[in-house]
């Protein structure tokens, strides 16, 4: 299987090259030339397999350079009992007869990023070996909260790697920040940036295209790579859990083979929902893809009008991992829909130059056949947390609540009551203060004591990795202006 840049089909790479590079030189995203189809009996076969086995099966379709043995070792290490607190890895929880919640937060950092970031270091280091790369890879990450911790945890003490995470100083929750600044490992660095997530992400993109920096680092024995969701090694492991969720529903007799499902995904950078689109394209009977946004509703507008326009006010919300105005992975969808690298290149040039682009009517109509977008603000998010808790005795985090709001808006608007899977992207314990607020608790504890308070109020246990934060020391304090992110890189890679 070959991989191409979304902006230039002529640039072709093998899977290991694509994963090692992270991003094409022209700024495009490396993407499979075509999507493999699941063989006819695949869902039936996968139904009786473990999550790890499903992961091997699906990833093998995309990674012909990797042996089944290699992929099995990776899957067992990434999704084993040391990392995930349930053998199901990504369990599906039924709320009622046609509403399911796909829990993607049972990994070491309690957010869905673990699903991909526990796998990526294995894929990346193996890819580098296949490329006979001798330099040490330095992973640069811009995070809106969860990616950073997920990547730090995935790469900590992995040989021949360093990792440096940039997060927006005032754009992450207290617990998210504590999770990052207490990170252990000899090869890790964490630095906050004055500004919002887009400032951090744009800054990291600029570092990648900085030729002088590249040369300087090469002399020191390093090269840069990315763990952001633009890396194919991030998207691929995410396809697995949509296929797995469908198989679980088959196995448990909740669906018959071929029955349609809708999938609803709380969305930021468009990586997670893109994986659902790919699962659909491969043959999972997914009918509609419901894209849920918070007040940063650039995608909701795009899906309804065909115009992507990032020139708008940026809001800090209680679902900070979705506070994003440039959804990078949308570029991959545009390639899949248009099949025209030159058209995608044109849109991205406009986005860079003016902050907006408008897709052709043909492209808009094709996208609208598959996708529906909805958004909600913080008050609605809190109302939904309370309502789901009240109705089902089930506790969800603010990101997941945005998803449930979108699903109910969709159902009210269309009357479509097809079984729906809502991706649950974080443990509510990562966002205790806002969840307590939503549940009507006005007298909230300080610092980490909110973990116990939420546990007492709801009867749910505090996830072990969050409880452990109490005994950890802060290791990182550096803050930089976005123009000076390069200093942090050079400081770490002396
Ligand atoms: C990253 C993240 C999202 C957004 O996912 P994308 O792949 O960027 O669309 C949603 N919820 C949580 C909790 C996240 O960490």
Short mmCIF file of C-alpha atoms and ligand atoms in Angstrom, two decimals:
data_model
loop_
_atom_site.label_atom_id
_atom_site.label_comp_id
_atom_site.label_asym_id
_atom_site.label_seq_id
_atom_site.Cartn_x
_atom_site.Cartn_y
_atom_site.Cartn_z
CA UNK A 1 0.00 0.00 0.00
CA UNK A 2 1.37 3.36 -1.03
CA UNK A 3 0.74 6.69 0.69
CA UNK A 4 0.42 10.05 -1.03
CA UNK A 5 0.35 13.68 0.01
CA UNK A 6 -3.17 15.10 0.05
CA UNK A 7 -1.74 17.99 -1.97
CA UNK A 8 0.32 16.07 -4.49
CA UNK A 9 -0.33 12.56 -5.71
CA UNK A 10 3.10 12.39 -7.31
CA UNK A 11 4.70 12.21 -3.90
CA UNK A 12 4.39 8.53 -2.98
CA UNK A 13 5.70 6.75 0.10
CA UNK A 14 5.56 3.36 1.76
CA UNK A 15 3.68 3.00 5.07
CA UNK A 16 6.86 3.11 7.13
CA UNK A 17 8.05 6.19 5.26
CA UNK A 18 4.69 7.86 5.78
CA UNK A 19 4.69 7.13 9.50
CA UNK A 20 8.32 8.15 9.92
CA UNK A 21 7.77 11.44 8.10
CA UNK A 22 4.49 12.42 9.78
CA UNK A 23 3.80 15.19 7.27
CA UNK A 24 4.64 15.60 3.57
CA UNK A 25 7.19 18.27 2.59
CA UNK A 26 4.51 20.23 0.77
CA UNK A 27 2.50 20.51 3.99
CA UNK A 28 -0.02 17.90 2.86
CA UNK A 29 -1.10 14.94 4.98
CA UNK A 30 0.14 11.46 4.07
CA UNK A 31 -2.82 9.28 3.22
CA UNK A 32 -3.33 5.83 1.67
CA UNK A 33 -3.75 5.91 -2.10
CA UNK A 34 -6.95 3.90 -1.68
CA UNK A 35 -8.84 2.46 1.26
CA UNK A 36 -8.82 -1.32 1.49
CA UNK A 37 -12.23 -2.99 1.76
CA UNK A 38 -12.96 -5.43 4.55
CA UNK A 39 -13.26 -8.92 3.08
CA UNK A 40 -16.87 -10.13 2.98
CA UNK A 41 -16.78 -12.30 6.09
CA UNK A 42 -14.50 -10.01 8.07
CA UNK A 43 -17.05 -8.62 10.53
CA UNK A 44 -18.29 -12.14 11.32
CA UNK A 45 -14.75 -13.29 11.95
CA UNK A 46 -13.71 -10.27 13.95
CA UNK A 47 -16.79 -10.59 16.11
CA UNK A 48 -15.21 -13.38 18.15
CA UNK A 49 -11.76 -11.86 18.46
CA UNK A 50 -10.16 -9.81 21.21
CA UNK A 51 -9.57 -6.09 20.70
CA UNK A 52 -5.87 -6.74 20.15
CA UNK A 53 -6.61 -9.31 17.44
CA UNK A 54 -9.03 -6.96 15.75
CA UNK A 55 -6.36 -4.25 15.77
CA UNK A 56 -3.85 -6.56 14.09
CA UNK A 57 -6.36 -7.61 11.45
CA UNK A 58 -7.36 -4.06 10.55
CA UNK A 59 -3.89 -2.52 10.66
CA UNK A 60 -2.41 -5.30 8.54
CA UNK A 61 -4.68 -4.22 5.67
CA UNK A 62 -2.83 -0.90 5.61
CA UNK A 63 0.67 -1.94 6.62
CA UNK A 64 1.96 -4.58 4.25
CA UNK A 65 5.57 -3.94 5.30
CA UNK A 66 4.78 -5.10 8.85
CA UNK A 67 4.42 -8.78 9.75
CA UNK A 68 1.49 -10.17 11.72
CA UNK A 69 3.99 -11.10 14.41
CA UNK A 70 5.21 -7.51 14.68
CA UNK A 71 1.71 -6.08 14.77
CA UNK A 72 0.63 -8.65 17.36
CA UNK A 73 3.51 -7.66 19.63
CA UNK A 74 2.57 -4.00 19.22
CA UNK A 75 -1.11 -4.58 19.93
CA UNK A 76 -0.39 -6.66 23.01
CA UNK A 77 1.98 -4.04 24.38
CA UNK A 78 -0.25 -1.08 23.52
CA UNK A 79 -3.59 -2.47 24.69
CA UNK A 80 -2.52 -4.88 27.43
CA UNK A 81 -3.66 -4.99 31.07
CA UNK A 82 -0.79 -2.76 32.19
CA UNK A 83 -2.14 0.04 30.05
CA UNK A 84 -5.91 -0.41 29.96
CA UNK A 85 -8.14 -0.98 32.96
CA UNK A 86 -10.55 -3.28 31.09
CA UNK A 87 -9.80 -6.31 28.89
CA UNK A 88 -12.40 -5.01 26.42
CA UNK A 89 -10.06 -1.99 25.85
CA UNK A 90 -12.82 0.05 24.18
CA UNK A 91 -16.09 -1.27 25.63
CA UNK A 92 -19.50 -0.37 24.25
CA UNK A 93 -22.03 0.58 26.87
CA UNK A 94 -25.75 0.39 26.08
CA UNK A 95 -27.80 3.28 27.43
CA UNK A 96 -31.08 2.25 25.87
CA UNK A 97 -32.30 0.08 23.00
CA UNK A 98 -30.69 2.23 20.31
CA UNK A 99 -28.13 4.45 22.03
CA UNK A 100 -24.63 3.19 22.72
CA UNK A 101 -21.59 4.81 24.19
CA UNK A 102 -18.16 3.72 22.94
CA UNK A 103 -15.86 4.31 25.92
CA UNK A 104 -12.47 5.30 24.59
CA UNK A 105 -10.91 6.43 27.85
CA UNK A 106 -9.82 3.29 29.65
CA UNK A 107 -6.12 3.88 28.90
CA UNK A 108 -3.33 5.39 31.00
CA UNK A 109 -4.30 9.05 30.50
CA UNK A 110 -8.09 8.62 30.65
CA UNK A 111 -8.80 10.13 27.23
CA UNK A 112 -9.35 8.64 23.79
CA UNK A 113 -5.93 9.80 22.59
CA UNK A 114 -4.48 6.72 24.30
CA UNK A 115 -6.18 4.50 21.72
CA UNK A 116 -3.77 5.83 19.09
CA UNK A 117 -0.87 7.13 21.16
CA UNK A 118 -0.23 3.81 22.86
CA UNK A 119 0.20 2.31 19.38
CA UNK A 120 2.03 5.11 17.56
CA UNK A 121 5.43 4.74 19.33
CA UNK A 122 5.56 1.08 18.26
CA UNK A 123 4.63 1.91 14.67
CA UNK A 124 7.02 4.84 14.58
CA UNK A 125 10.10 3.18 16.05
CA UNK A 126 9.57 0.12 13.84
CA UNK A 127 9.16 2.40 10.81
CA UNK A 128 12.42 4.16 11.64
CA UNK A 129 14.21 0.83 11.89
CA UNK A 130 12.83 -0.16 8.50
CA UNK A 131 14.06 3.15 7.10
CA UNK A 132 17.48 2.50 8.68
CA UNK A 133 17.27 5.88 10.31
CA UNK A 134 20.13 6.41 12.72
CA UNK A 135 19.28 9.80 14.11
CA UNK A 136 17.11 10.17 17.19
CA UNK A 137 13.57 11.22 16.46
CA UNK A 138 12.26 14.23 18.34
CA UNK A 139 8.49 14.27 18.52
CA UNK A 140 6.98 17.74 18.69
CA UNK A 141 3.39 17.96 19.83
CA UNK A 142 0.93 20.82 20.06
CA UNK A 143 -1.88 19.87 22.39
CA UNK A 144 -5.26 21.19 23.35
CA UNK A 145 -4.93 19.06 26.48
CA UNK A 146 -5.22 15.34 25.95
CA UNK A 147 -2.83 14.64 23.08
CA UNK A 148 0.11 15.99 25.03
CA UNK A 149 -0.31 13.70 27.98
CA UNK A 150 -1.19 10.78 25.75
CA UNK A 151 1.95 11.27 23.67
CA UNK A 152 4.18 11.77 26.72
CA UNK A 153 2.89 8.57 28.24
CA UNK A 154 3.20 6.67 24.94
CA UNK A 155 6.78 7.79 24.23
CA UNK A 156 8.25 7.97 27.71
CA UNK A 157 11.59 6.18 27.83
CA UNK A 158 11.13 4.73 24.34
CA UNK A 159 14.66 4.25 22.93
CA UNK A 160 15.85 6.64 20.21
CA UNK A 161 13.03 9.09 20.86
CA UNK A 162 12.61 12.44 22.56
CA UNK A 163 9.31 14.17 23.01
CA UNK A 164 8.51 17.82 23.57
CA UNK A 165 4.95 18.96 24.20
CA UNK A 166 3.61 22.51 23.83
CA UNK A 167 0.28 23.41 25.40
CA UNK A 168 -1.63 26.72 25.51
CA UNK A 169 -0.99 28.33 28.89
CA UNK A 170 -4.61 29.09 29.66
CA UNK A 171 -6.33 26.57 27.45
CA UNK A 172 -6.22 23.31 29.40
CA UNK A 173 -7.88 22.09 32.59
CA UNK A 174 -6.03 21.99 35.93
CA UNK A 175 -5.91 18.22 35.86
CA UNK A 176 -4.72 18.14 32.26
CA UNK A 177 -1.93 20.56 33.12
CA UNK A 178 -0.94 18.59 36.21
CA UNK A 179 -0.91 15.38 34.21
CA UNK A 180 1.61 16.93 31.82
CA UNK A 181 3.92 18.83 34.15
CA UNK A 182 4.32 15.78 36.40
CA UNK A 183 5.23 13.49 33.49
CA UNK A 184 8.00 11.03 34.28
CA UNK A 185 10.64 9.79 31.85
CA UNK A 186 14.16 10.80 30.84
CA UNK A 187 13.31 11.76 27.25
CA UNK A 188 10.35 14.08 27.83
CA UNK A 189 9.85 17.86 27.88
CA UNK A 190 6.79 20.04 28.46
CA UNK A 191 6.44 23.76 27.76
CA UNK A 192 3.47 26.11 27.81
CA UNK A 193 2.85 28.72 25.12
CA UNK A 194 1.26 32.11 25.61
CA UNK A 195 -1.86 31.93 23.43
CA UNK A 196 -4.48 29.39 22.44
CA UNK A 197 -4.26 25.95 20.86
CA UNK A 198 -4.13 27.29 17.32
CA UNK A 199 -1.13 29.44 18.31
CA UNK A 200 0.63 26.34 19.65
CA UNK A 201 -0.30 24.24 16.62
CA UNK A 202 0.68 26.91 14.11
CA UNK A 203 3.95 27.35 16.01
CA UNK A 204 4.72 23.64 15.80
CA UNK A 205 3.90 23.58 12.10
CA UNK A 206 6.31 26.48 11.66
CA UNK A 207 9.05 24.55 13.46
CA UNK A 208 8.55 21.68 11.05
CA UNK A 209 9.05 23.89 8.04
CA UNK A 210 12.08 25.71 9.54
CA UNK A 211 14.95 24.58 7.31
CA UNK A 212 17.61 26.18 9.49
CA UNK A 213 16.35 24.37 12.55
CA UNK A 214 16.27 21.11 10.63
CA UNK A 215 19.96 21.49 9.69
CA UNK A 216 20.95 22.51 13.19
CA UNK A 217 19.23 19.48 14.65
CA UNK A 218 20.66 17.12 12.05
CA UNK A 219 24.15 18.19 13.14
CA UNK A 220 23.20 17.28 16.69
CA UNK A 221 21.88 13.87 15.58
CA UNK A 222 18.16 14.62 15.69
CA UNK A 223 15.27 14.94 13.30
CA UNK A 224 11.73 16.11 13.91
CA UNK A 225 8.56 14.13 13.64
CA UNK A 226 4.99 14.59 14.75
CA UNK A 227 2.58 12.73 16.98
CA UNK A 228 -0.30 15.04 16.17
CA UNK A 229 -3.32 13.49 14.57
CA UNK A 230 -1.94 14.41 11.17
CA UNK A 231 0.40 11.39 11.45
CA UNK A 232 -1.09 8.36 9.70
CA UNK A 233 0.06 6.24 12.64
CA UNK A 234 -2.49 8.15 14.74
CA UNK A 235 -5.45 7.80 12.41
CA UNK A 236 -5.04 4.10 11.67
CA UNK A 237 -5.44 2.76 15.24
CA UNK A 238 -8.60 4.85 15.51
CA UNK A 239 -10.28 3.05 12.62
CA UNK A 240 -10.02 -0.14 14.67
CA UNK A 241 -12.41 0.87 17.44
CA UNK A 242 -15.26 1.75 15.12
CA UNK A 243 -14.99 -1.66 13.50
CA UNK A 244 -14.62 -3.20 16.96
CA UNK A 245 -17.72 -1.42 18.28
CA UNK A 246 -19.83 -2.77 15.44
CA UNK A 247 -18.47 -6.26 16.09
CA UNK A 248 -19.33 -5.96 19.80
CA UNK A 249 -22.91 -5.05 18.92
CA UNK A 250 -23.09 -8.06 16.59
CA UNK A 251 -21.56 -10.36 19.18
CA UNK A 252 -23.98 -9.21 21.86
CA UNK A 253 -26.98 -9.69 19.60
CA UNK A 254 -27.86 -6.01 19.55
CA UNK A 255 -27.47 -5.79 15.77
CA UNK A 256 -27.72 -8.22 12.89
CA UNK A 257 -24.96 -8.19 10.30
CA UNK A 258 -25.72 -5.39 7.86
CA UNK A 259 -27.92 -3.36 10.23
CA UNK A 260 -27.08 0.34 9.92
CA UNK A 261 -25.68 2.46 12.74
CA UNK A 262 -25.08 6.17 13.03
CA UNK A 263 -21.90 7.36 14.66
CA UNK A 264 -21.65 10.59 16.60
CA UNK A 265 -18.23 12.03 17.42
CA UNK A 266 -17.23 15.03 19.56
CA UNK A 267 -14.85 16.68 17.13
CA UNK A 268 -11.87 19.02 17.16
CA UNK A 269 -9.10 18.30 14.71
CA UNK A 270 -11.38 15.93 12.75
CA UNK A 271 -9.15 12.90 13.37
CA UNK A 272 -11.58 10.76 15.31
CA UNK A 273 -14.56 11.26 13.02
CA UNK A 274 -12.33 10.80 9.97
CA UNK A 275 -11.47 7.34 11.30
CA UNK A 276 -15.21 6.59 11.48
CA UNK A 277 -15.56 7.74 7.87
CA UNK A 278 -12.73 5.40 6.85
CA UNK A 279 -14.36 2.50 8.75
CA UNK A 280 -17.53 3.23 6.80
CA UNK A 281 -15.68 3.30 3.52
CA UNK A 282 -14.05 -0.03 4.35
CA UNK A 283 -17.46 -1.62 4.73
CA UNK A 284 -18.87 -1.09 8.23
CA UNK A 285 -22.58 -0.27 7.75
CA UNK A 286 -22.32 3.23 9.16
CA UNK A 287 -25.08 5.40 7.79
CA UNK A 288 -24.62 8.96 9.06
CA UNK A 289 -21.62 10.57 10.67
CA UNK A 290 -22.71 13.18 13.18
CA UNK A 291 -20.05 15.77 13.85
CA UNK A 292 -20.44 17.42 17.26
CA UNK A 293 -18.79 20.76 18.03
CA UNK A 294 -18.77 23.17 20.96
CA UNK A 295 -19.02 26.96 20.49
CA UNK A 296 -16.01 26.78 18.18
CA UNK A 297 -18.43 25.61 15.54
CA UNK A 298 -16.38 26.08 12.39
CA UNK A 299 -17.20 22.52 11.30
CA UNK A 300 -20.94 22.88 11.91
CA UNK A 301 -20.95 25.86 9.59
CA UNK A 302 -18.75 24.11 7.05
CA UNK A 303 -21.02 21.08 6.92
CA UNK A 304 -24.10 23.21 6.40
CA UNK A 305 -22.73 25.84 3.99
CA UNK A 306 -19.64 24.38 2.31
CA UNK A 307 -17.59 27.35 3.47
CA UNK A 308 -14.79 26.79 5.93
CA UNK A 309 -14.00 30.06 7.67
CA UNK A 310 -11.66 30.25 10.60
CA UNK A 311 -11.97 34.05 10.82
CA UNK A 312 -14.13 34.10 13.90
CA UNK A 313 -13.93 34.57 17.63
CA UNK A 314 -12.16 31.80 19.47
CA UNK A 315 -13.89 30.56 22.62
CA UNK A 316 -12.37 28.81 25.61
CA UNK A 317 -15.02 26.25 26.55
CA UNK A 318 -15.48 23.50 29.13
CA UNK A 319 -14.66 20.99 26.39
CA UNK A 320 -11.16 22.38 25.74
CA UNK A 321 -9.88 19.49 23.63
CA UNK A 322 -12.33 20.66 20.97
CA UNK A 323 -11.37 24.33 21.12
CA UNK A 324 -9.95 24.32 17.63
CA UNK A 325 -10.53 26.50 14.59
CA UNK A 326 -8.32 24.66 12.11
CA UNK A 327 -9.39 21.04 11.83
CA UNK A 328 -6.34 19.65 10.09
CA UNK A 329 -7.68 16.21 9.25
CA UNK A 330 -10.54 17.64 7.22
CA UNK A 331 -7.94 17.82 4.46
CA UNK A 332 -7.94 14.03 4.25
CA UNK A 333 -11.71 13.97 3.88
CA UNK A 334 -11.46 16.52 1.08
CA UNK A 335 -9.07 14.25 -0.79
CA UNK A 336 -11.32 11.24 -0.27
CA UNK A 337 -14.35 13.16 -1.55
CA UNK A 338 -12.75 15.06 -4.44
CA UNK A 339 -10.08 12.49 -5.41
CA UNK A 340 -8.26 15.58 -6.72
CA UNK A 341 -4.98 16.53 -5.07
CA UNK A 342 -4.89 19.79 -7.03
CA UNK A 343 -8.33 20.76 -5.75
CA UNK A 344 -7.28 20.04 -2.15
CA UNK A 345 -4.08 22.01 -2.66
CA UNK A 346 -6.14 24.94 -3.89
CA UNK A 347 -8.42 24.89 -0.82
CA UNK A 348 -5.45 24.69 1.53
CA UNK A 349 -3.67 27.56 -0.22
CA UNK A 350 -6.79 29.68 0.26
CA UNK A 351 -7.01 28.63 3.90
CA UNK A 352 -3.40 29.68 4.47
CA UNK A 353 -3.79 32.96 2.64
CA UNK A 354 -7.22 34.10 3.78
CA UNK A 355 -8.32 31.77 6.57
CA UNK A 356 -11.22 30.50 4.51
CA UNK A 357 -12.21 28.45 1.49
CA UNK A 358 -15.41 27.36 -0.15
CA UNK A 359 -15.76 23.90 -1.64
CA UNK A 360 -17.59 23.36 -4.90
CA UNK A 361 -21.31 22.51 -4.77
CA UNK A 362 -20.52 18.99 -5.91
CA UNK A 363 -18.13 18.43 -3.00
CA UNK A 364 -20.50 20.03 -0.49
CA UNK A 365 -23.38 17.81 -1.60
CA UNK A 366 -21.28 14.66 -1.39
CA UNK A 367 -20.16 15.57 2.12
CA UNK A 368 -23.69 16.42 3.20
CA UNK A 369 -24.95 13.01 2.14
CA UNK A 370 -22.75 11.48 4.84
CA UNK A 371 -22.19 14.11 7.51
CA UNK A 372 -24.40 16.25 9.71
CA UNK A 373 -22.94 18.85 12.03
CA UNK A 374 -24.38 20.22 15.28
CA UNK A 375 -22.96 22.38 18.03
CA UNK A 376 -23.78 23.41 21.54
CA UNK A 377 -22.52 25.90 24.13
CA UNK A 378 -21.34 25.32 27.68
CA UNK A 379 -24.77 25.70 29.31
CA UNK A 380 -26.28 23.03 27.06
CA UNK A 381 -23.22 20.83 27.66
CA UNK A 382 -23.79 20.99 31.41
CA UNK A 383 -27.50 20.40 31.03
CA UNK A 384 -26.77 17.23 29.04
CA UNK A 385 -24.29 15.93 31.66
CA UNK A 386 -27.00 16.32 34.30
CA UNK A 387 -29.72 14.84 32.08
CA UNK A 388 -27.74 11.72 31.13
CA UNK A 389 -26.77 11.19 34.75
CA UNK A 390 -30.36 11.60 35.87
CA UNK A 391 -31.86 9.39 33.18
CA UNK A 392 -29.31 6.56 32.94
CA UNK A 393 -27.21 6.92 36.09
CA UNK A 394 -24.29 7.33 33.70
CA UNK A 395 -21.59 9.94 34.12
CA UNK A 396 -20.08 11.59 31.02
CA UNK A 397 -17.44 14.27 30.52
CA UNK A 398 -18.13 17.61 28.77
CA UNK A 399 -16.75 16.49 25.38
CA UNK A 400 -18.95 13.42 25.35
CA UNK A 401 -21.88 15.60 26.43
CA UNK A 402 -21.40 17.75 23.33
CA UNK A 403 -21.72 14.48 21.39
CA UNK A 404 -24.96 13.53 23.14
CA UNK A 405 -26.36 16.99 22.50
CA UNK A 406 -25.57 16.63 18.80
CA UNK A 407 -27.21 13.21 18.68
CA UNK A 408 -30.41 14.48 20.24
CA UNK A 409 -30.46 17.49 17.92
CA UNK A 410 -30.00 15.14 14.99
CA UNK A 411 -32.77 12.83 16.13
CA UNK A 412 -35.16 15.71 16.76
CA UNK A 413 -34.45 17.26 13.38
CA UNK A 414 -34.55 14.13 11.23
CA UNK A 415 -36.65 11.66 13.19
CA UNK A 416 -33.94 9.10 12.40
CA UNK A 417 -33.87 6.70 15.35
CA UNK A 418 -31.29 4.32 13.84
CA UNK A 419 -29.04 2.79 16.48
CA UNK A 420 -26.34 5.31 17.30
CA UNK A 421 -22.88 4.99 18.76
CA UNK A 422 -21.60 8.07 20.56
CA UNK A 423 -17.83 8.19 20.95
CA UNK A 424 -17.06 8.92 24.60
CA UNK A 425 -13.71 10.65 24.45
CA UNK A 426 -12.66 11.33 28.03
CA UNK A 427 -13.25 10.19 31.58
CA UNK A 428 -15.46 12.67 33.45
CA UNK A 429 -12.77 12.69 36.15
CA UNK A 430 -10.49 14.68 33.88
CA UNK A 431 -12.97 17.54 34.12
CA UNK A 432 -14.23 17.24 37.69
CA UNK A 433 -14.95 20.89 38.37
CA UNK A 434 -17.20 21.40 35.37
CA UNK A 435 -18.88 18.04 35.82
CA UNK A 436 -19.63 18.83 39.48
CA UNK A 437 -20.94 22.20 38.42
CA UNK A 438 -23.17 20.50 35.87
CA UNK A 439 -24.51 18.18 38.57
CA UNK A 440 -25.48 21.19 40.63
CA UNK A 441 -22.70 21.00 43.25
CA UNK A 442 -21.84 24.61 44.00
CA UNK A 443 -19.38 24.12 46.85
CA UNK A 444 -16.51 22.50 44.99
CA UNK A 445 -13.28 21.21 46.53
CA UNK A 446 -9.89 22.68 45.65
CA UNK A 447 -7.08 21.12 43.61
CA UNK A 448 -7.09 17.36 43.35
CA UNK A 449 -9.66 16.99 46.11
CA UNK A 450 -12.31 17.44 43.41
CA UNK A 451 -11.50 13.89 42.28
CA UNK A 452 -12.75 12.46 45.57
CA UNK A 453 -15.64 14.86 45.66
CA UNK A 454 -16.89 13.74 42.25
CA UNK A 455 -16.43 10.15 43.34
CA UNK A 456 -18.48 10.73 46.49
CA UNK A 457 -21.26 12.55 44.66
CA UNK A 458 -21.62 9.93 41.92
CA UNK A 459 -20.39 6.69 43.48
CA UNK A 460 -17.96 6.19 40.58
CA UNK A 461 -14.34 5.31 41.41
CA UNK A 462 -11.51 7.74 40.62
CA UNK A 463 -9.45 6.26 37.75
CA UNK A 464 -6.13 5.04 39.16
CA UNK A 465 -3.86 7.20 36.93
CA UNK A 466 -5.64 10.36 38.12
CA UNK A 467 -5.63 9.31 41.78
CA UNK A 468 -1.87 8.82 41.45
CA UNK A 469 -1.33 12.49 40.53
CA UNK A 470 -1.42 13.39 44.20
CA UNK A 471 1.96 11.88 44.91
CA UNK A 472 3.70 13.33 41.82
CA UNK A 473 6.04 16.27 41.64
CA UNK A 474 5.83 19.08 39.06
CA UNK A 475 8.87 18.81 36.82
CA UNK A 476 8.22 21.40 34.11
CA UNK A 477 7.62 25.15 34.43
CA UNK A 478 8.82 26.77 31.19
CA UNK A 479 6.49 29.18 29.36
CA UNK A 480 7.40 30.73 25.98
CA UNK A 481 5.90 33.29 23.61
CA UNK A 482 4.80 31.60 20.40
CA UNK A 483 7.65 33.28 18.49
CA UNK A 484 10.17 31.60 20.80
CA UNK A 485 9.11 27.97 20.64
CA UNK A 486 12.31 27.22 18.72
CA UNK A 487 14.33 28.07 21.85
CA UNK A 488 12.53 25.39 23.79
CA UNK A 489 13.41 22.83 21.11
CA UNK A 490 17.06 23.82 21.01
CA UNK A 491 17.18 23.90 24.81
CA UNK A 492 15.94 20.34 25.05
CA UNK A 493 18.09 18.91 22.25
CA UNK A 494 21.48 20.24 23.30
C1 LIG B 1 -8.83 15.27 21.08
C2 LIG B 1 -10.16 15.18 21.70
C3 LIG B 1 -11.33 15.40 20.97
C4 LIG B 1 -11.30 15.79 19.50
O1 LIG B 1 -10.85 14.76 18.69
P1 LIG B 1 -10.35 15.07 17.19
O2 LIG B 1 -9.78 13.80 16.70
O3 LIG B 1 -9.31 16.15 17.34
O4 LIG B 1 -11.52 15.54 16.44
C5 LIG B 1 -12.55 15.25 21.60
N1 LIG B 1 -12.61 14.94 22.92
C6 LIG B 1 -11.51 14.73 23.66
C7 LIG B 1 -11.65 14.42 25.10
C8 LIG B 1 -10.25 14.83 23.08
O5 LIG B 1 -9.16 14.63 23.82
#
